[in-house]
Coordinates of C-alpha atoms and ligand atoms in Angstrom, one line a residue:
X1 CA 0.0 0.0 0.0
X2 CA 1.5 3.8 -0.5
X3 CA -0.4 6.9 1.0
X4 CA -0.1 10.3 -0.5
X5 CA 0.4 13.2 2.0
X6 CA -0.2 16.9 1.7
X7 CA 1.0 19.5 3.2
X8 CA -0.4 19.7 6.5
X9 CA -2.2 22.4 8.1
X10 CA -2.2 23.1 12.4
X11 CA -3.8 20.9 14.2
X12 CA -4.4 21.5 18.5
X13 CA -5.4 18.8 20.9
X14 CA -5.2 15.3 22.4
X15 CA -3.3 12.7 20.8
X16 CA -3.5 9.3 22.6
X17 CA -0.7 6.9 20.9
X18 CA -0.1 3.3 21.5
X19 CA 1.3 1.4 24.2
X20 CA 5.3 1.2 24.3
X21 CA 6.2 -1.9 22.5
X22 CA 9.6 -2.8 24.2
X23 CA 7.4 -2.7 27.4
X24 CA 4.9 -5.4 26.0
X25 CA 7.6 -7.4 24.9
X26 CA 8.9 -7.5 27.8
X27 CA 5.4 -8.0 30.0
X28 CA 5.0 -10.9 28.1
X29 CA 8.2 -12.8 28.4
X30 CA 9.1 -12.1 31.6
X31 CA 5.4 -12.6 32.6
X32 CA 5.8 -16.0 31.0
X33 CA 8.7 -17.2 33.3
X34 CA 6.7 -15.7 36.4
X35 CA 5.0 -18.0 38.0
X36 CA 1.0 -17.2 38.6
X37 CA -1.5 -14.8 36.2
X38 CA 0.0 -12.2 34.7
X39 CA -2.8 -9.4 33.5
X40 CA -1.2 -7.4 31.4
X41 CA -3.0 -3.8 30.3
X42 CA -2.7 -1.6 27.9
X43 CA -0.4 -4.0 25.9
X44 CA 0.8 -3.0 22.1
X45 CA -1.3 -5.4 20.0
X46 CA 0.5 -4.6 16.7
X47 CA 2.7 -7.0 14.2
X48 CA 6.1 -6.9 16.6
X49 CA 4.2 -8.0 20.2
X50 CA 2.0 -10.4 18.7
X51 CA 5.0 -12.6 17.1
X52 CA 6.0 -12.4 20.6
X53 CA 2.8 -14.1 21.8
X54 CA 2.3 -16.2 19.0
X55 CA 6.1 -17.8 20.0
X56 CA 5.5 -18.3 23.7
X57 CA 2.2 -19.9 22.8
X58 CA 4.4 -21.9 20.8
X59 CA 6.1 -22.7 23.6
X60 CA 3.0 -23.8 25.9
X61 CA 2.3 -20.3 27.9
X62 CA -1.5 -20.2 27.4
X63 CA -2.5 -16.5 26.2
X64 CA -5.8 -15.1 26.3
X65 CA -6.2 -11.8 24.6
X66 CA -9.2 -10.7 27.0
X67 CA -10.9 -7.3 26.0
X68 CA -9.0 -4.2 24.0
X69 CA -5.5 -4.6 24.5
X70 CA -5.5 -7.1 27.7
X71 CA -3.6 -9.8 27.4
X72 CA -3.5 -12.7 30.6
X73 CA -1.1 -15.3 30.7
X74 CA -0.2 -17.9 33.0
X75 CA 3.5 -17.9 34.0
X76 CA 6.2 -21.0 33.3
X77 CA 7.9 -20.8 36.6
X78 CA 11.3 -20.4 35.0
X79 CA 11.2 -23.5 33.3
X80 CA 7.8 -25.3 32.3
X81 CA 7.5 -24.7 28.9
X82 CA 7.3 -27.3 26.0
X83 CA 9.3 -28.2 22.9
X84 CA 7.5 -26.5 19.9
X85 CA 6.4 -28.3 17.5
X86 CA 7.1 -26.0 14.8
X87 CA 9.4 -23.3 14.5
X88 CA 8.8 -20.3 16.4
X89 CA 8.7 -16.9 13.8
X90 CA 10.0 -13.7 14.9
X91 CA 8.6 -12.2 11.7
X92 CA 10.3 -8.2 11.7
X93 CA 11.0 -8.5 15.2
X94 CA 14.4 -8.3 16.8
X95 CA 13.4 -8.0 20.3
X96 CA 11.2 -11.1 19.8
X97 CA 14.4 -13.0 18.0
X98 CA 17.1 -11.7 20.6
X99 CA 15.1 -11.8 23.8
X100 CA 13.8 -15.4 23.1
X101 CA 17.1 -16.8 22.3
X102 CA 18.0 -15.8 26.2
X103 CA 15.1 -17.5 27.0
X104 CA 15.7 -20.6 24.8
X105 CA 19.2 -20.9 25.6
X106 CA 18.3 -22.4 29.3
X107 CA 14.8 -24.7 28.5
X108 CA 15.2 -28.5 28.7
X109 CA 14.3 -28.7 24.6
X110 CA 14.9 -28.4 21.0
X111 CA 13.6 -25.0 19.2
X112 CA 14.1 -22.8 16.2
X113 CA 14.1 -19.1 15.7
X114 CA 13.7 -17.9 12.4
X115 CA 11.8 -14.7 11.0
X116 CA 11.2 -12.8 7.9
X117 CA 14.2 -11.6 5.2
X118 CA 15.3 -8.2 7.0
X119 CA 15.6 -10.1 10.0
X120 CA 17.6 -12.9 8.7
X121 CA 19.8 -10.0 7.9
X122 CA 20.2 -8.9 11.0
X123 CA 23.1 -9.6 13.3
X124 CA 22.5 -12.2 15.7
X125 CA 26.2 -13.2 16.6
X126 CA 26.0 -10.1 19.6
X127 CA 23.6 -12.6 21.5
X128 CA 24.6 -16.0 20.5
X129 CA 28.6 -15.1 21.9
X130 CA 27.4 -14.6 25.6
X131 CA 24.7 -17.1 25.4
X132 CA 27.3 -19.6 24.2
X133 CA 29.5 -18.8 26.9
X134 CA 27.0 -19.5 29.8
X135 CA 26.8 -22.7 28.1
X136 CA 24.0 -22.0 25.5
X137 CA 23.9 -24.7 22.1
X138 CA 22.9 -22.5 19.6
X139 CA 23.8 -23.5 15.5
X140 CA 23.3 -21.3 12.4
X141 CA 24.4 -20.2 9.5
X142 CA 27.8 -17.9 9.8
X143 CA 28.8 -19.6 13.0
X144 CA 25.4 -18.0 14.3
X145 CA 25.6 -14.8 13.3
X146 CA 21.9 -15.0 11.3
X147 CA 18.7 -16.7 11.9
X148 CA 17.2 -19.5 11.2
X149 CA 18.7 -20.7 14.3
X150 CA 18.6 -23.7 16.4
X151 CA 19.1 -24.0 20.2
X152 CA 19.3 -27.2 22.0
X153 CA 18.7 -25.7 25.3
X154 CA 21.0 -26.5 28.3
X155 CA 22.2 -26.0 31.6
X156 CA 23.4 -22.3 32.1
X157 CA 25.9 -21.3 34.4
X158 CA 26.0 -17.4 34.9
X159 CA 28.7 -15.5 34.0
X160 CA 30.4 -11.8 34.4
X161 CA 29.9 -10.2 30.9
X162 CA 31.0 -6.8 29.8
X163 CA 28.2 -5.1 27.2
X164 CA 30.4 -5.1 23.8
X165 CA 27.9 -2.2 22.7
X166 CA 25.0 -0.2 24.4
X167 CA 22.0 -2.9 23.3
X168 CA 18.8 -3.2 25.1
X169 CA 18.1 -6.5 23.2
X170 CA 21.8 -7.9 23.7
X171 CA 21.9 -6.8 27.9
X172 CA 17.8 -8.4 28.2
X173 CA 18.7 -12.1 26.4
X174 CA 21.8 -11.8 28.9
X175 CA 19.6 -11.3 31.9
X176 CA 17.1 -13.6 30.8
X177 CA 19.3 -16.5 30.5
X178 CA 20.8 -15.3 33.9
X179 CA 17.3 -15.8 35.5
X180 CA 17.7 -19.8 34.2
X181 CA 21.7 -20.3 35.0
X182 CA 22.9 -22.0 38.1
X183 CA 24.7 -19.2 40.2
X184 CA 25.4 -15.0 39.6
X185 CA 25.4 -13.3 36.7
X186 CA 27.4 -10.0 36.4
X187 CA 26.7 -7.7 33.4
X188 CA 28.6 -4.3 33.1
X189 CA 27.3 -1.8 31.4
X190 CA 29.6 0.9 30.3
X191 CA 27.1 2.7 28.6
X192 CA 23.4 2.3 29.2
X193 CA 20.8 1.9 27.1
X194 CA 17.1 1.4 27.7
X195 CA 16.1 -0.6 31.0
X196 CA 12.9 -2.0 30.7
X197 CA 13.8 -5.6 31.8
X198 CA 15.6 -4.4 34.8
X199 CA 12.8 -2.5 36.1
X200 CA 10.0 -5.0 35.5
X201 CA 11.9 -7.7 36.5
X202 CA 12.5 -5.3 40.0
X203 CA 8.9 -4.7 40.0
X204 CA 8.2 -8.2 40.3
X205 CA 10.8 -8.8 43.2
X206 CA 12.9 -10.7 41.0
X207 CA 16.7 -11.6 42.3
X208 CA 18.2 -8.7 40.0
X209 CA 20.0 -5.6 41.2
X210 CA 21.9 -2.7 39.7
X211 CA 24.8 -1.2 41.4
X212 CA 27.1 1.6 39.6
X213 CA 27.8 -0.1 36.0
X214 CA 27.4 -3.5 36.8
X215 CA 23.2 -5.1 36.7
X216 CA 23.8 -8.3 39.0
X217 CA 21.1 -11.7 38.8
X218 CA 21.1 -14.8 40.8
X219 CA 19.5 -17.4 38.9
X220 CA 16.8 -19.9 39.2
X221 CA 15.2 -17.9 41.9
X222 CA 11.2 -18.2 41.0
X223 CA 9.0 -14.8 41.1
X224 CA 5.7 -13.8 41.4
X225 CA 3.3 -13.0 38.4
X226 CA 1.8 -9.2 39.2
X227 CA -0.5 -7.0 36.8
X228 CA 1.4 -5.2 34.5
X229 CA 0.1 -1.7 32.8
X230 CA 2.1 -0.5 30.0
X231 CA 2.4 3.2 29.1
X232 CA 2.3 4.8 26.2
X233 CA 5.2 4.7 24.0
X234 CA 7.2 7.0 24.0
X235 CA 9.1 6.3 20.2
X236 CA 5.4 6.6 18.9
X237 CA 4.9 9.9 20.6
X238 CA 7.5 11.2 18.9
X239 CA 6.4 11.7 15.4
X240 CA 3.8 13.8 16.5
X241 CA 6.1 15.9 18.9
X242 CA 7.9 16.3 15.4
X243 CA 4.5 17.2 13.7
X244 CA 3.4 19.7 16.2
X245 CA 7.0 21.4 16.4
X246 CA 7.1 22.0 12.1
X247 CA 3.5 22.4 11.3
X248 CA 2.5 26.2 11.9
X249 CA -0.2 26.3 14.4
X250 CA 0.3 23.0 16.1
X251 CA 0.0 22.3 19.6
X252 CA -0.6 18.9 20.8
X253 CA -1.0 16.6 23.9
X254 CA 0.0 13.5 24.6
X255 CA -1.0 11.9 27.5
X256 CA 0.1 8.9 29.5
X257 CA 3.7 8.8 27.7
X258 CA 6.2 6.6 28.7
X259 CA 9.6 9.1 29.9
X260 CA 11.7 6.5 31.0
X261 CA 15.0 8.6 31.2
X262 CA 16.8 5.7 29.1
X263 CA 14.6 6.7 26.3
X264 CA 14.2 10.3 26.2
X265 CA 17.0 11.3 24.1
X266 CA 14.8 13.0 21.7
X267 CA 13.5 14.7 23.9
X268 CA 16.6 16.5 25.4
X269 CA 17.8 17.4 21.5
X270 CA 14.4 18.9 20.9
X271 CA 14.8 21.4 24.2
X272 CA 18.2 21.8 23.0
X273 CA 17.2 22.8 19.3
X274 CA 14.8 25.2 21.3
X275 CA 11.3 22.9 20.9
X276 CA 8.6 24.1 23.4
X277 CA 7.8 21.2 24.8
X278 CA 6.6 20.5 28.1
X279 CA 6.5 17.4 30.6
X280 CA 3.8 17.4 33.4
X281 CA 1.4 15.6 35.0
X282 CA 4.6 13.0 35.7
X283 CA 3.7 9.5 37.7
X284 CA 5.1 6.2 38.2
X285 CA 3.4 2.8 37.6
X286 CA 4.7 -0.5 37.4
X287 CA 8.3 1.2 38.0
X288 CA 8.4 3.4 34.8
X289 CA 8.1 7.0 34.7
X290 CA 5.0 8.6 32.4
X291 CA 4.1 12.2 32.3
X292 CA 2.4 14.1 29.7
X293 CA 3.7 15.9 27.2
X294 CA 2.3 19.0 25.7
X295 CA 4.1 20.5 22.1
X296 CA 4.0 23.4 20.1
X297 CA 4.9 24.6 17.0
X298 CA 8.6 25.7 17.4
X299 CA 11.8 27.9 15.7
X300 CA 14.6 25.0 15.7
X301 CA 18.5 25.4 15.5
X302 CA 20.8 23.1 14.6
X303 CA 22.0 20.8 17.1
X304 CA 25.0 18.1 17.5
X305 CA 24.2 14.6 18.5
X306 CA 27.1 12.6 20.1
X307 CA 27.8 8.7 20.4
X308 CA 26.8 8.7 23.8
X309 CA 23.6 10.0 23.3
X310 CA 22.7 7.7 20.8
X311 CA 21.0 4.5 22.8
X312 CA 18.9 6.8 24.1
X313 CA 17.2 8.1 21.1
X314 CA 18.2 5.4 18.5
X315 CA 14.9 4.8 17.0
X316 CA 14.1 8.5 16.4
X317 CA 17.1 9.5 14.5
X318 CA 15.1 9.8 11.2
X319 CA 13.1 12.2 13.3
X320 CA 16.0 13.7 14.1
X321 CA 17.0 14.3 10.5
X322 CA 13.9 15.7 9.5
X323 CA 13.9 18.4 12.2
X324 CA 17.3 19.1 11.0
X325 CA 16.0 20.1 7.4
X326 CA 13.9 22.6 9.1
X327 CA 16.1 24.0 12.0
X328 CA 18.6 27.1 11.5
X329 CA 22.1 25.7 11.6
X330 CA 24.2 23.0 11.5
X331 CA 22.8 19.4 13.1
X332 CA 25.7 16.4 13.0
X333 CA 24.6 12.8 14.3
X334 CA 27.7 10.8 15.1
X335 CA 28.3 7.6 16.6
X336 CA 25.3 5.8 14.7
X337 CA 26.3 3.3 13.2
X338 CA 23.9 0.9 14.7
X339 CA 21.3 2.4 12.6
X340 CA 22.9 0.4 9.4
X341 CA 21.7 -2.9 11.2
X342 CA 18.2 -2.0 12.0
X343 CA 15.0 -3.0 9.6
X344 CA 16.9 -1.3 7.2
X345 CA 20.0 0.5 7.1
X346 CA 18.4 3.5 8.6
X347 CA 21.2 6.2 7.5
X348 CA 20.6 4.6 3.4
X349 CA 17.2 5.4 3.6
X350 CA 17.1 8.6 5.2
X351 CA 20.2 9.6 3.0
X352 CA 17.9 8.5 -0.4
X353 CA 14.6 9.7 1.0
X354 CA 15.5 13.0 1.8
X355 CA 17.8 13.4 -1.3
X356 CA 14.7 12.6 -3.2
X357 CA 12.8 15.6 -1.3
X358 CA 16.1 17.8 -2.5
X359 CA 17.6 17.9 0.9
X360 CA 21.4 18.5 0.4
X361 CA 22.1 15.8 3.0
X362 CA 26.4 14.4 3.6
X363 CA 26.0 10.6 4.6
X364 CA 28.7 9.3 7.0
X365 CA 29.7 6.1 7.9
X366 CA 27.9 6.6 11.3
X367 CA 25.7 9.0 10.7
X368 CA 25.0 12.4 8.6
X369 CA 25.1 16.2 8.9
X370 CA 22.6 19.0 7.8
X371 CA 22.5 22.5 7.0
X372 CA 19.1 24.2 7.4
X373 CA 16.7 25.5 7.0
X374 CA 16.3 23.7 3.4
X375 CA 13.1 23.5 1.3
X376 CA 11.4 19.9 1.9
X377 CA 9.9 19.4 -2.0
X378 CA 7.1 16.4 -2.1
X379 CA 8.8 13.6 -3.3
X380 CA 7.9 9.5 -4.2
X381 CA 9.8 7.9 -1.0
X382 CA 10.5 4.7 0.1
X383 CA 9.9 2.6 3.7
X384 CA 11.9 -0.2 3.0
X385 CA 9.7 -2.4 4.9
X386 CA 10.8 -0.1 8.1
X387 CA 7.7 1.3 9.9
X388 CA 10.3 4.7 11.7
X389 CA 11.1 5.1 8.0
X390 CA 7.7 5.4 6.6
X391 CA 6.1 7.1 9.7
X392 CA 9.2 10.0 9.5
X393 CA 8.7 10.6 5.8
X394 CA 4.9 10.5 6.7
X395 CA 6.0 13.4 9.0
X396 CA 7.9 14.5 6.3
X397 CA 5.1 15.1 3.7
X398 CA 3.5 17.4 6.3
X399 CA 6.1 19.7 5.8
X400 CA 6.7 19.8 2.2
X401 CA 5.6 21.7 -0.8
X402 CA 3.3 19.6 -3.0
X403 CA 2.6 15.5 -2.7
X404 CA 4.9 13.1 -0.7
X405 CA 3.8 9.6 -1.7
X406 CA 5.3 6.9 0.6
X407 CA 5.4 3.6 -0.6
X408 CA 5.2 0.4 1.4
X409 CA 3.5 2.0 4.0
X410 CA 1.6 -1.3 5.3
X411 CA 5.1 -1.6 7.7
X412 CA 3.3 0.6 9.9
X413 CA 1.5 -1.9 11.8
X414 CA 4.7 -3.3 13.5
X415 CA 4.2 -0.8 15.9
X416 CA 1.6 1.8 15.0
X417 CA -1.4 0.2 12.9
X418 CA -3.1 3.3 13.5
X419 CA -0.7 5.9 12.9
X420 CA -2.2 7.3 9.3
X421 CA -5.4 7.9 10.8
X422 CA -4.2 10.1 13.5
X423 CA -1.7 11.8 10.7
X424 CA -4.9 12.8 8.9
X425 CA -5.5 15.1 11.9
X426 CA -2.9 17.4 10.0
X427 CA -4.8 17.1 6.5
X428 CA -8.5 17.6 7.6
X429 CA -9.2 20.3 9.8
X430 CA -9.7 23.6 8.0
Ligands
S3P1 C1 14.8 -2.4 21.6 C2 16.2 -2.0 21.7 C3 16.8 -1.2 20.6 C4 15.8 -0.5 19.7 C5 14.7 -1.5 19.3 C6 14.0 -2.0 20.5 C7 14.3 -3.2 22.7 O1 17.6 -2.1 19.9 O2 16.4 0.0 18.6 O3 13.7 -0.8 18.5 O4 13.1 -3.4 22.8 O5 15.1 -3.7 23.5 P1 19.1 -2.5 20.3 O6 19.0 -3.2 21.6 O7 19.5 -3.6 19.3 O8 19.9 -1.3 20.3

C-alpha cells in the first residue's frame, strides 16, 4: 500500500498513541517465566508483540487476549515450557528473536528461531557469543551470526559479561538467560541503554539488582506473576512531537507517555534545538516513569548529536534528520552506526529519501550532517519495509511543498497500525 500526503495544516489537541512496545515485549516474556497470572493492560497489539505471543504460545504459555488490548497469561515458573512443534517466527521483530534466544538458551528442549528476510539480515552473533559462553547450544548459518537458528537448550551457568555495545536487546537475552543459570550473573554496562527488563523484573521482586555499571542476577530464583500496565510509547509519541514542532499552528498533547529517562533522548535534542515542549502531569506505575507531554509549534537550530547520546534516542534518528531540514544551523549525528543494522540500514534510507525531497544531505559512515533550514519538496519515497522510515517521511510530507507519496506503507503496523489515521489530523481540519 502507498499513502499520499499533503502539506499539512495546524492541528491542536489530544493525541492518545499506542502502548510502548519494548514494554509489551517484555510483559509478556518475563510474565511467561513468572510463576502465577500475569494481566497485562494496555499492551501493544501490533505486528512486533504479537509474534512475541504467537512464540510463547508456541512454547505452551496459554495467552488469552481478553478485551481491548488485555492480554492474561499464565506464567512457566522459569522452566515449564514445551518443545515447539514447529518453528517459532519472529517475523520483523528483533526483540522477539534476541530476547527469546535468552530465554531458549536455558529450557530443557529443541527449538528454532527464524523470522522474515530483513531479520535474517540482522546480526545475531552479539547474543549468541554470551549465550554460548554461559553454556548455550545455539547453530546457524555464519557460526550464528543470522537466523534461522537452532538451540538445543542447556544448563546455564551465569557468567560476568561486559556489554560489547550499548543494546537493550543484547543486555535483556543476557539477563534472561541469567534468570535460568545455576549461580550470579554479572553484566557491566559501560554505557546504558534502555532498561525496561531491569525495572519490571524489579517490580516483580525478582533476584536482580543494579549497582554503579554493573546489573547483577542470581538465577533460578522463581518470582511472582503481578499485573502489569504499560504506558504509552514514548518512540510513537515522537512523530507527533515532530508534527506539532514544524506544522505552523500546532499544539498537541500526549497523554500517559512513557519518559523512562533511558529513552528520552529526543526529547533532550528537541529542548536543546529550542522545541517548546513540556513534561507534566509525571507519575510512576509499574516502575516506569510517564508524564504528559504538551508540544508546540517551534523555531529550531541546529543541534549536535554525540555517540553517547545515541541509545537513548536510537529509533528516532530519522526524526531527528527531518527536524534538522527545518532547523537554522548545523545538526551532525555521530556515533550511529547501529542504525545500518536495523529494519533497514536506517542512515541509506534517510540519506535516499531525503535526497529525493532535494535535501542537500552528507551521509557518514555513522551518521549524517545538515544544514538548514532547506526546502522539503514532495517527493515519491520509500519505507523499505521499516515502519520509523515510513512514519518519518509520513511526517515528512506534512512539511513539504506539494505531494509526498510513501510507498510500502503497510510496515506501519509493527508498531503503530493506527498511525495514518491520527496523521490525517494534520490534512482535515480547515
Ligand atoms: C529495543 C532496543 C533497541 C531498539 C529497538 C527495541 C528493545 O535495539 O532499537 O527498536 O526493545 O530492547 P538494540 O537493543 O539492538 O539497540
Amino acid at each position: 500500500m502507498k499513502v499520499y500526503i499533503k502539506r499539512g495544516k495546524g492541528f491542536k489537541g489530544e493525541i492518545c498513541i499506542p502502548a510502548d512496545k519494548s514494554i509489551s515485549h517484555r510483559a509478556a516474556i518475563i510474565g511467561s517465566l513468572a510463576s502465577g497470572l500475569t494481566q497485562i493492560r494496555n499492551f501493544n497489539t501490533a505486528a512486533d508483540c504479537s509474534a512475541t505471543l504467537s512464540c510463547l504460545q508456541k512454547i505452551g504459555v496459554e495467552v488469552k487476549e481478553n478485551k481491548e488490548n488485555e492480554v492474561i497469561l499464565k506464567g512457566k515458573d522459569l522452566f515449564g515450557f514445551r518443545e515447539p512443534e514447529d518453528i517459532l517466527d519472529a517475523q520483523n521483530s528483533g526483540t522477539t528473536a534476541r530476547l527469546l534466544l535468552g530465554l531458549l538458551s536455558g529450557q530443557r528442549f529443541f527449538s528454532v528461531v527464524n523470522g522474515d528476510s530483513s531479520l535474517q539480515k540482522r546480526p545475531m552473533k552479539r547474543v549468541v557469543d554470551p549465550l554460548r559462553k554461559m553454556g548455550a547450544q545455539i547453530e546457524g548459518r555464519n557460526d550464528g551470526c543470522n537466523l534461522p537458528l537452532a538451540v538445543k537448550g542447556q544448563n546455564l551457568k551465569g557468567i560476568k559479561f561486559r556489554l560489547p555495545l550499548p543494546s537493550a536487546q543484547l543486555k535483556s537475552a543476557v539477563i534472561l538467560a541469567g534468570l535460568l543459570s545455576e549461580g550470579k550473573t554479572e553484566i557491566e554496562e559501560p554505557v546504558p541503554s534502555r532498561d525496561h527488563t531491569e525495572r519490571m523484573l524489579h517490580y516483580l521482586e525478582a533476584e536482580i539488582e543494579k549497582e554503579n555499571e554493573v546489573i547483577r542476577i542470581q538465577g533460578r530464583k522463581e518470582f511472582k506473576a503481578q499485573k502489569i500496565i504499560i504506558p504509552g510509547d514514548f518512540s510513537s509519541a515522537c512523530y507527533f512531537i515532530a508534527a506539532a514542532l514544524l506544522v505552523e499552528d500546532s499544539e498537541v498533547v500526549l497523554p500517559d507517555t512513557g519518559v523512562n529517562p533511558t529513552r528520552i533522548g529526543f526529547l533532550k535534542a528537541v529542548k536543546r534545538m529550542g522545541g517548546n515542549i513540556h513534561v507534566h502531569e509525571r507519575k510512576v506505575i509499574c516502575n516506569e516513569p510517564l508524564a504528559t507531554l504538551s508540544v508546540s509549534t517551534s523555531e529550531l537550530k541546529g543541534v549536535e548529536i554525540k555517540a553517547e547520546e545515541i541509545p537513548a534516542l536510537i529509533d528516532e534518528i530519522p526524526l531527528v534528520a527531518l527536524l534538522a531540514t527545518q532547523a537554522k544551523g548545523i545538526t551532525e549525528v555521530h556515533g550511529a552506526s547501529e542504525l545500518r543494522v536495523k529494519e533497514s540500514d536506517r542512515i541509506r534510507a534517510i540519506v535516499v529519501n531525503f535526497q529525493r525531497m532535494e535535501i542537500d544531505i552528507e551521509e557518514k559512515e555513522d551518521g549524517f550532517i545538515i544544514e538548514g533550514p532547506q526546502r522539503l519538496r514532495g517527493a515519491f519515497v520509500e519505507s523499505f519495509g521499516d515502519h520509523r522510515i515510513a512514519m518519518a517521511m509520513a511526517v515528512a510530507g506534512l512539511v513539504a511543498e506539494g505531494i509526498t507519496e510513501v510507498k510500502d506503507f503497510d510496515c506501519c503496523g509493527i508498531s503503530f497500525p493506527n498511525f495514518y489515521s491520527l496523521l490525517t489530523r494534520w490534512q482535515n481540519n480547515g
